[in-house]
PDB file of C-alpha atoms in Angstrom:
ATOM      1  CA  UNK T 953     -35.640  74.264 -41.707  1.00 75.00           C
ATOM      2  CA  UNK T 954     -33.022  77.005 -41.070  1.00 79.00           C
ATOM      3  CA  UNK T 955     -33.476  80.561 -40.469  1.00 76.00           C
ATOM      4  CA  UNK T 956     -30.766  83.003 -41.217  1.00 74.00           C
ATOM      5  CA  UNK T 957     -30.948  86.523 -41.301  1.00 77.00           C
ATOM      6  CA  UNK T 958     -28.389  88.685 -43.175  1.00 76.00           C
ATOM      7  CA  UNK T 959     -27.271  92.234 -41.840  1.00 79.00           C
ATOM      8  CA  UNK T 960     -24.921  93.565 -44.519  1.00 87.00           C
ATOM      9  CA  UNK T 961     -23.716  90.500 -46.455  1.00 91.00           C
ATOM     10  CA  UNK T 962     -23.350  86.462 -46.367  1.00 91.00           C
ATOM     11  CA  UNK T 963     -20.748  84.575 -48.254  1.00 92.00           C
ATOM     12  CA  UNK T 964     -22.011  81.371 -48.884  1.00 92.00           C
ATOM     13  CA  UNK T 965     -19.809  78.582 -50.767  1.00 94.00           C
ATOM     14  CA  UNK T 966     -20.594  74.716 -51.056  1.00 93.00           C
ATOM     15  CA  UNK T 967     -16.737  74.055 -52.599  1.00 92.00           C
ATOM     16  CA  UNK T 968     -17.426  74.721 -56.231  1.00 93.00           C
ATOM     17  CA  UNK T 969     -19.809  77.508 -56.199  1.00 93.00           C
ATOM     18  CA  UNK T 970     -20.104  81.048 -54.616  1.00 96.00           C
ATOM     19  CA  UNK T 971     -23.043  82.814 -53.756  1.00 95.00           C
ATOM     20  CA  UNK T 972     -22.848  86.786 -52.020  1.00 95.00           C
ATOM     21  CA  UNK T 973     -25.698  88.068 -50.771  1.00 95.00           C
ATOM     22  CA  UNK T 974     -26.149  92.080 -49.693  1.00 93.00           C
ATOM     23  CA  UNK T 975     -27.802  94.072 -48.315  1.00 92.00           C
ATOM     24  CA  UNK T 976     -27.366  97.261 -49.580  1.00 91.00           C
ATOM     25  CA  UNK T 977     -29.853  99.634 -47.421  1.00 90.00           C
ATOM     26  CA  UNK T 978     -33.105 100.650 -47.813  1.00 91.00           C
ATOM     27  CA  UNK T 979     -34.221 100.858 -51.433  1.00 94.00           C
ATOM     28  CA  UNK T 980     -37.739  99.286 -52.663  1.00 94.00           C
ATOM     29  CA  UNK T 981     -38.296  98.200 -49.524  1.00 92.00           C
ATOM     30  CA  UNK T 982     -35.958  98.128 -46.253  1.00 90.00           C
ATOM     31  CA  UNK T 983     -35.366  94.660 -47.036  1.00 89.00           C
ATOM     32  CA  UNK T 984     -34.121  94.181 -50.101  1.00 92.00           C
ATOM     33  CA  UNK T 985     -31.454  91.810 -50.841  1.00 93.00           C
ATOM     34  CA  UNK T 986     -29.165  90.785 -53.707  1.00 96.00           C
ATOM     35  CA  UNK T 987     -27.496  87.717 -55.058  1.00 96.00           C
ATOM     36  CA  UNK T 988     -23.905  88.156 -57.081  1.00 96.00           C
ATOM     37  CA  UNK T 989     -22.727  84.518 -58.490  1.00 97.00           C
ATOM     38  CA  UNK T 990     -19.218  86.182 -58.874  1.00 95.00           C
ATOM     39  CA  UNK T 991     -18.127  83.103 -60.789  1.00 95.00           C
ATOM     40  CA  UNK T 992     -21.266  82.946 -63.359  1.00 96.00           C
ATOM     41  CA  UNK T 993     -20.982  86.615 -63.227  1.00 96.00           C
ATOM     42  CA  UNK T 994     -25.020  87.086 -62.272  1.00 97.00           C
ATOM     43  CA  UNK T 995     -26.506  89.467 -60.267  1.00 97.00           C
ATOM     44  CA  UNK T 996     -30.426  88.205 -58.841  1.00 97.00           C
ATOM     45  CA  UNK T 997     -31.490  91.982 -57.977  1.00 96.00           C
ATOM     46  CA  UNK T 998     -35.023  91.482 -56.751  1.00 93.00           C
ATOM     47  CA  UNK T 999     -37.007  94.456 -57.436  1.00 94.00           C
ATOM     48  CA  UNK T1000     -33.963  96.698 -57.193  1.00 95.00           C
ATOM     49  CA  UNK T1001     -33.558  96.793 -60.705  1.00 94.00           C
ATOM     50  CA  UNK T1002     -35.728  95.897 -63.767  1.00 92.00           C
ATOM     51  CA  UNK T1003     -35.515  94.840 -67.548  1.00 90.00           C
ATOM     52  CA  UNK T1004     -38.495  96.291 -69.650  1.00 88.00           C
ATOM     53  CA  UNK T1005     -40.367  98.150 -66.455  1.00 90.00           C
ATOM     54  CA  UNK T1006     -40.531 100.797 -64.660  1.00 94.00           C
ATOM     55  CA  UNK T1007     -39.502 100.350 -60.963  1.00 94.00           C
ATOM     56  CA  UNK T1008     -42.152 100.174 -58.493  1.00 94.00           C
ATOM     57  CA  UNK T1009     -41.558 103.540 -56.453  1.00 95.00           C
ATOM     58  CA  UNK T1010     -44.984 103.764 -55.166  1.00 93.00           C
ATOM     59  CA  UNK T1011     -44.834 101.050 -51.871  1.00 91.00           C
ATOM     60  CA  UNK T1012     -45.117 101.863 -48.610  1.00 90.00           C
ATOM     61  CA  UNK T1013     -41.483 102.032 -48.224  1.00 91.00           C
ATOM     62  CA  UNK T1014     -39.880 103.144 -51.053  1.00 94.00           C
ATOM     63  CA  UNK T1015     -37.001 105.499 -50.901  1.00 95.00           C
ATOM     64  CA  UNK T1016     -35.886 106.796 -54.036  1.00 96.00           C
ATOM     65  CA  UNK T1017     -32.522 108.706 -52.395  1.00 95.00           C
ATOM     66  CA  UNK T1018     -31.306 105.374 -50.799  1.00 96.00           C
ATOM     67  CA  UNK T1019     -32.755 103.177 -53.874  1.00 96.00           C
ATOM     68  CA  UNK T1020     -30.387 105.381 -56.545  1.00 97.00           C
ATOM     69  CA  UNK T1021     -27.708 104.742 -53.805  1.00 96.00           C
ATOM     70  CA  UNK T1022     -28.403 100.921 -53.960  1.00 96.00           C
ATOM     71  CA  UNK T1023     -28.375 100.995 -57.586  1.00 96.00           C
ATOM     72  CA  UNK T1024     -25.374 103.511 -58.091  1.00 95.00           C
ATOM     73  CA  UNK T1025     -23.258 100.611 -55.727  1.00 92.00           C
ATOM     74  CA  UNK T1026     -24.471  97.550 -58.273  1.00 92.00           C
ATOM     75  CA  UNK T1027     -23.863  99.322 -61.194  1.00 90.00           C
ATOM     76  CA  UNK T1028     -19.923  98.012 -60.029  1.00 89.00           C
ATOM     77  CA  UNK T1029     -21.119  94.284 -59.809  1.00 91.00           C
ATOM     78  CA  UNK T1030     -18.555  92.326 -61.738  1.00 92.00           C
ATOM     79  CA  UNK T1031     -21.752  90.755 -63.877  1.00 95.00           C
ATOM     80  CA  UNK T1032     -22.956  89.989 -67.548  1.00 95.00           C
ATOM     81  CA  UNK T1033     -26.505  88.868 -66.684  1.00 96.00           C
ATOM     82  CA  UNK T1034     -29.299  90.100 -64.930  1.00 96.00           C
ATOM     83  CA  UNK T1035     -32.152  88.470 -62.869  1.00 96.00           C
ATOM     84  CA  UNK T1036     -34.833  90.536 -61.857  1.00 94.00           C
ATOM     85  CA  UNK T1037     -37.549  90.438 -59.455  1.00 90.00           C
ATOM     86  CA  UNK T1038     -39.997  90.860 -62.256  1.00 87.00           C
ATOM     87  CA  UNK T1039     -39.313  91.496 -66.504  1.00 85.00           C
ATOM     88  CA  UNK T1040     -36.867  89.420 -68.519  1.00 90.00           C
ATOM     89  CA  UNK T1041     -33.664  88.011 -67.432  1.00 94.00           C
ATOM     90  CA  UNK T1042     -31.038  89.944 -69.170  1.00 92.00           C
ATOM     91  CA  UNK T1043     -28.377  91.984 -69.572  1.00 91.00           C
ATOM     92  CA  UNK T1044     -27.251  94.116 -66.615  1.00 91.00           C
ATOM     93  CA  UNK T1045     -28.621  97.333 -68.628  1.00 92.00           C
ATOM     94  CA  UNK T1046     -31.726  96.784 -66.567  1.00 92.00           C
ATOM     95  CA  UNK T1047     -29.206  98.182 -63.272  1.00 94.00           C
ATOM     96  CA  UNK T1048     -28.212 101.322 -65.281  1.00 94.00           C
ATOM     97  CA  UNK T1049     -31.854 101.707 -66.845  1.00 94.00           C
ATOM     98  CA  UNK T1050     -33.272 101.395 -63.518  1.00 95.00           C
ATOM     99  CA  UNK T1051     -30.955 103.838 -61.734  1.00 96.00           C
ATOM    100  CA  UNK T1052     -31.788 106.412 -64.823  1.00 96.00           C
ATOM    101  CA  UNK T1053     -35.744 106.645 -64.472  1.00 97.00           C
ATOM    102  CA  UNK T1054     -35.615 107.047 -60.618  1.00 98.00           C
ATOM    103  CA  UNK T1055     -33.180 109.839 -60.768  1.00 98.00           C
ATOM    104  CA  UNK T1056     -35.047 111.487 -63.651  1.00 97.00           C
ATOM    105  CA  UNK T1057     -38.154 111.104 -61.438  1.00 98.00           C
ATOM    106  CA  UNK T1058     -36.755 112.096 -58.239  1.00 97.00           C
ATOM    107  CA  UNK T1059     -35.321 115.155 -59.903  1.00 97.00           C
ATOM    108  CA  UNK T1060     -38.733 116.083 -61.387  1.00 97.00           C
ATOM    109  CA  UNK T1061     -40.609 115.461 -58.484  1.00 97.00           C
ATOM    110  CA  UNK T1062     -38.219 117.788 -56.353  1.00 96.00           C
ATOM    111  CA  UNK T1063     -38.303 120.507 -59.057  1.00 96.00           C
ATOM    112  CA  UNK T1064     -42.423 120.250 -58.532  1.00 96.00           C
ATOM    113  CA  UNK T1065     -42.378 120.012 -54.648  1.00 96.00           C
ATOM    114  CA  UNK T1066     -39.880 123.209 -54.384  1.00 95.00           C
ATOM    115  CA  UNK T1067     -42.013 125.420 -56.973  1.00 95.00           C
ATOM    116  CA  UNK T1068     -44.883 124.693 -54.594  1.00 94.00           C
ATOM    117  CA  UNK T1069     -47.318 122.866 -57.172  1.00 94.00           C
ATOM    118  CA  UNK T1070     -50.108 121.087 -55.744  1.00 95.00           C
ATOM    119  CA  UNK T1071     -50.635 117.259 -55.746  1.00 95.00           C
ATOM    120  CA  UNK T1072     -53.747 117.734 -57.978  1.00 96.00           C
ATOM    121  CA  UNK T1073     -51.609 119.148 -60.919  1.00 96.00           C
ATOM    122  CA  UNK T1074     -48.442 116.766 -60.586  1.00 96.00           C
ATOM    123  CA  UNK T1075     -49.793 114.953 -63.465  1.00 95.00           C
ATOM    124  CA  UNK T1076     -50.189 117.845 -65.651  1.00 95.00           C
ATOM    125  CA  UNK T1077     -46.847 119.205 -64.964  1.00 95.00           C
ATOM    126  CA  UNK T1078     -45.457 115.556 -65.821  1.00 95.00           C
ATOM    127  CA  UNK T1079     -47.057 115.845 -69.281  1.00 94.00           C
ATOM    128  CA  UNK T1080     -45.033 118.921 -70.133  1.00 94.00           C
ATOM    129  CA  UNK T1081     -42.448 118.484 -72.600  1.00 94.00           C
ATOM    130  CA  UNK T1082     -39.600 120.218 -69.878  1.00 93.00           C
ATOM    131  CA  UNK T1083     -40.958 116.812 -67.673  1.00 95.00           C
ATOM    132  CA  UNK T1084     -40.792 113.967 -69.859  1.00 94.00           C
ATOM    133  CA  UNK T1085     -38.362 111.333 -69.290  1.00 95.00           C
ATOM    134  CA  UNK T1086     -36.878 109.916 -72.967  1.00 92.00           C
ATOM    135  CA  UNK T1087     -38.162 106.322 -73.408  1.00 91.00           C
ATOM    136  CA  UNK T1088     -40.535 106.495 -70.757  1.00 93.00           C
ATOM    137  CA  UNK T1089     -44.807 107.217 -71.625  1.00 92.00           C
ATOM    138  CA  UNK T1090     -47.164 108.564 -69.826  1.00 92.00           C
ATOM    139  CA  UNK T1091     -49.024 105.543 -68.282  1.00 94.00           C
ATOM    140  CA  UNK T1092     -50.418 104.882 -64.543  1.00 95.00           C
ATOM    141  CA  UNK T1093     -47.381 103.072 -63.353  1.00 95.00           C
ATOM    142  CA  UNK T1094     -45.482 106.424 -64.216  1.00 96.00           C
ATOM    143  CA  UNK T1095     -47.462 108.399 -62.510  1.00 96.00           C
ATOM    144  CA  UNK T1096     -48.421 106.351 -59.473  1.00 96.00           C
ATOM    145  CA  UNK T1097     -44.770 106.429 -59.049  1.00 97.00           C
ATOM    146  CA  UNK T1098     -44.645 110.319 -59.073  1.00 97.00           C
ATOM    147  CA  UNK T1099     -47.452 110.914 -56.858  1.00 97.00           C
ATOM    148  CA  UNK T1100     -45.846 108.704 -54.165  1.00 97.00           C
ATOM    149  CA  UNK T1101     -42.386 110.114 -54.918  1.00 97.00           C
ATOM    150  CA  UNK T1102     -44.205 113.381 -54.492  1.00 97.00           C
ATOM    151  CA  UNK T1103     -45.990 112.482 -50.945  1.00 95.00           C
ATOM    152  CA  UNK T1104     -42.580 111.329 -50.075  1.00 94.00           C
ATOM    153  CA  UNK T1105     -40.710 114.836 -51.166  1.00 94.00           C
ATOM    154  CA  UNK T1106     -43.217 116.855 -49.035  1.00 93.00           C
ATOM    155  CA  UNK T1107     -42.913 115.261 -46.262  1.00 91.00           C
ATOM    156  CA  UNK T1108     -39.423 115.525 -46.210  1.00 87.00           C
ATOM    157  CA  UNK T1109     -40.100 119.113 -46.728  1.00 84.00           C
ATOM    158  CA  UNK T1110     -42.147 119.586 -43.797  1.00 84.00           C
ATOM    159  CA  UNK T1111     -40.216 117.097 -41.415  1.00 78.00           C
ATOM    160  CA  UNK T1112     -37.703 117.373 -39.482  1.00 70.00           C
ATOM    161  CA  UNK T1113     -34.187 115.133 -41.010  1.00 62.00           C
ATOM    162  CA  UNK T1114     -34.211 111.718 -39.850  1.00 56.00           C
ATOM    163  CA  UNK T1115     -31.245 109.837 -39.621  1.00 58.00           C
ATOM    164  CA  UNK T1116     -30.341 107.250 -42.845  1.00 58.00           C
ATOM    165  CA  UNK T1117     -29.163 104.030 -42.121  1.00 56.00           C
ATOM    166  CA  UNK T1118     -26.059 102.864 -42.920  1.00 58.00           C
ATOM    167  CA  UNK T1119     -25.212 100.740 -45.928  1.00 57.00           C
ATOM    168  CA  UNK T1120     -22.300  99.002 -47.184  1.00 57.00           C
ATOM    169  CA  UNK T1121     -20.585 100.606 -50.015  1.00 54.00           C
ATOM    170  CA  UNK T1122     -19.703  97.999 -52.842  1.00 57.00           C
ATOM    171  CA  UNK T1123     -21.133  94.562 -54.144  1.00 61.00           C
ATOM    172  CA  UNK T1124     -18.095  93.299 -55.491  1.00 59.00           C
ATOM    173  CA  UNK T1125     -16.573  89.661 -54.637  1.00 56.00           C
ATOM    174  CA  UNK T1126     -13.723  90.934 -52.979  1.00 54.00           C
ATOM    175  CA  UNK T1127     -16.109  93.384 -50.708  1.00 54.00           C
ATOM    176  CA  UNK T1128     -13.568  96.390 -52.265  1.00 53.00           C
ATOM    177  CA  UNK T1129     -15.881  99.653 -53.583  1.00 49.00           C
ATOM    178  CA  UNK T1130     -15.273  99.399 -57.354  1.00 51.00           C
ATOM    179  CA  UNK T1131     -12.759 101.728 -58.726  1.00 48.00           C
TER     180      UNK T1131
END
């Protein structure tokens, strides 16, 4: 068996067909990768991005910041289909819908964290009308997502910066950011 490890991005090509694979930073996890099949025009985006689900910001180490980063760079991937980690294989919607809930989260959640609400009443605060994300109920996943975003937001808040790491800045065949 062969090992390889990718740090940024691998071309792989057997003659006929092409296969990129990126890294695009830290996102779900720190090692999240993606496919592009620039020729079939499909993107395999792991958990990155999702069709009919929300995103799974509550693990260990997800970073919202650097995942809408991640997502804001695919949303440029020269594609017409989707493959997700989990949900339906689809339309690349699932990039742009993806991208949409963690921002509207994120922006919540940092709204909450800077007015000084406590943990305990995150969920009530959610429930307001002000808080609501269109398209998106109140369920566990939602707010198991918010809490963590929340744990996340103050400790920033309390912490000194740390330094990001560095990501590339496109997923497009050519390696050019989109236009």
């Amino acid at each position: 068996a062969t090992l390889m490890t990718v740090s940024e991005r691998l071309i792989l090509f057997d003659g006929r067909h092409r296969a990129d694979v990126q890294w695009l930073g830290p996102a779900h996890t720190t090692g999240d990768l993606v496919v592009l099949l620039p020729n079939e025009k499909v993107l395999f985006a792991g958990d990155l991005a999702l069709n009919g689900r929300l995103p799974d910001l509550h693990l260990p180490e997800a970073d919202a910041e650097a995942w809408m980063k991640a997502l804001t760079r695919l949303a440029g991937a020269p594609v017409e289909k989707m493959v997700p980690g989990h949900g339906l294989i689809g339309p690349k919607t699932g990039l742009a819908d993806s991208l949409a809930y963690i921002r509207s989260l994120h922006e919540i959640v940092v709204k909450l964290v800077r007015s000084g609400i406590a943990e305990n009443f995150v969920e009530i605060r959610l429930r307001e009308p002000d808080n609501k994300i269109p398209n998106v109920p109140m369920s566990d996943a939602h707010l198991k997502n918010a809490l963590a975003v929340y744990r996340r937001e103050k400790d920033k808040a309390t912490s000194p910066a740390a330094t990001p790491s560095r990501a590339p800045a496109s997923l497009t065949p050519s390696g050019k950011t989109p236009s």
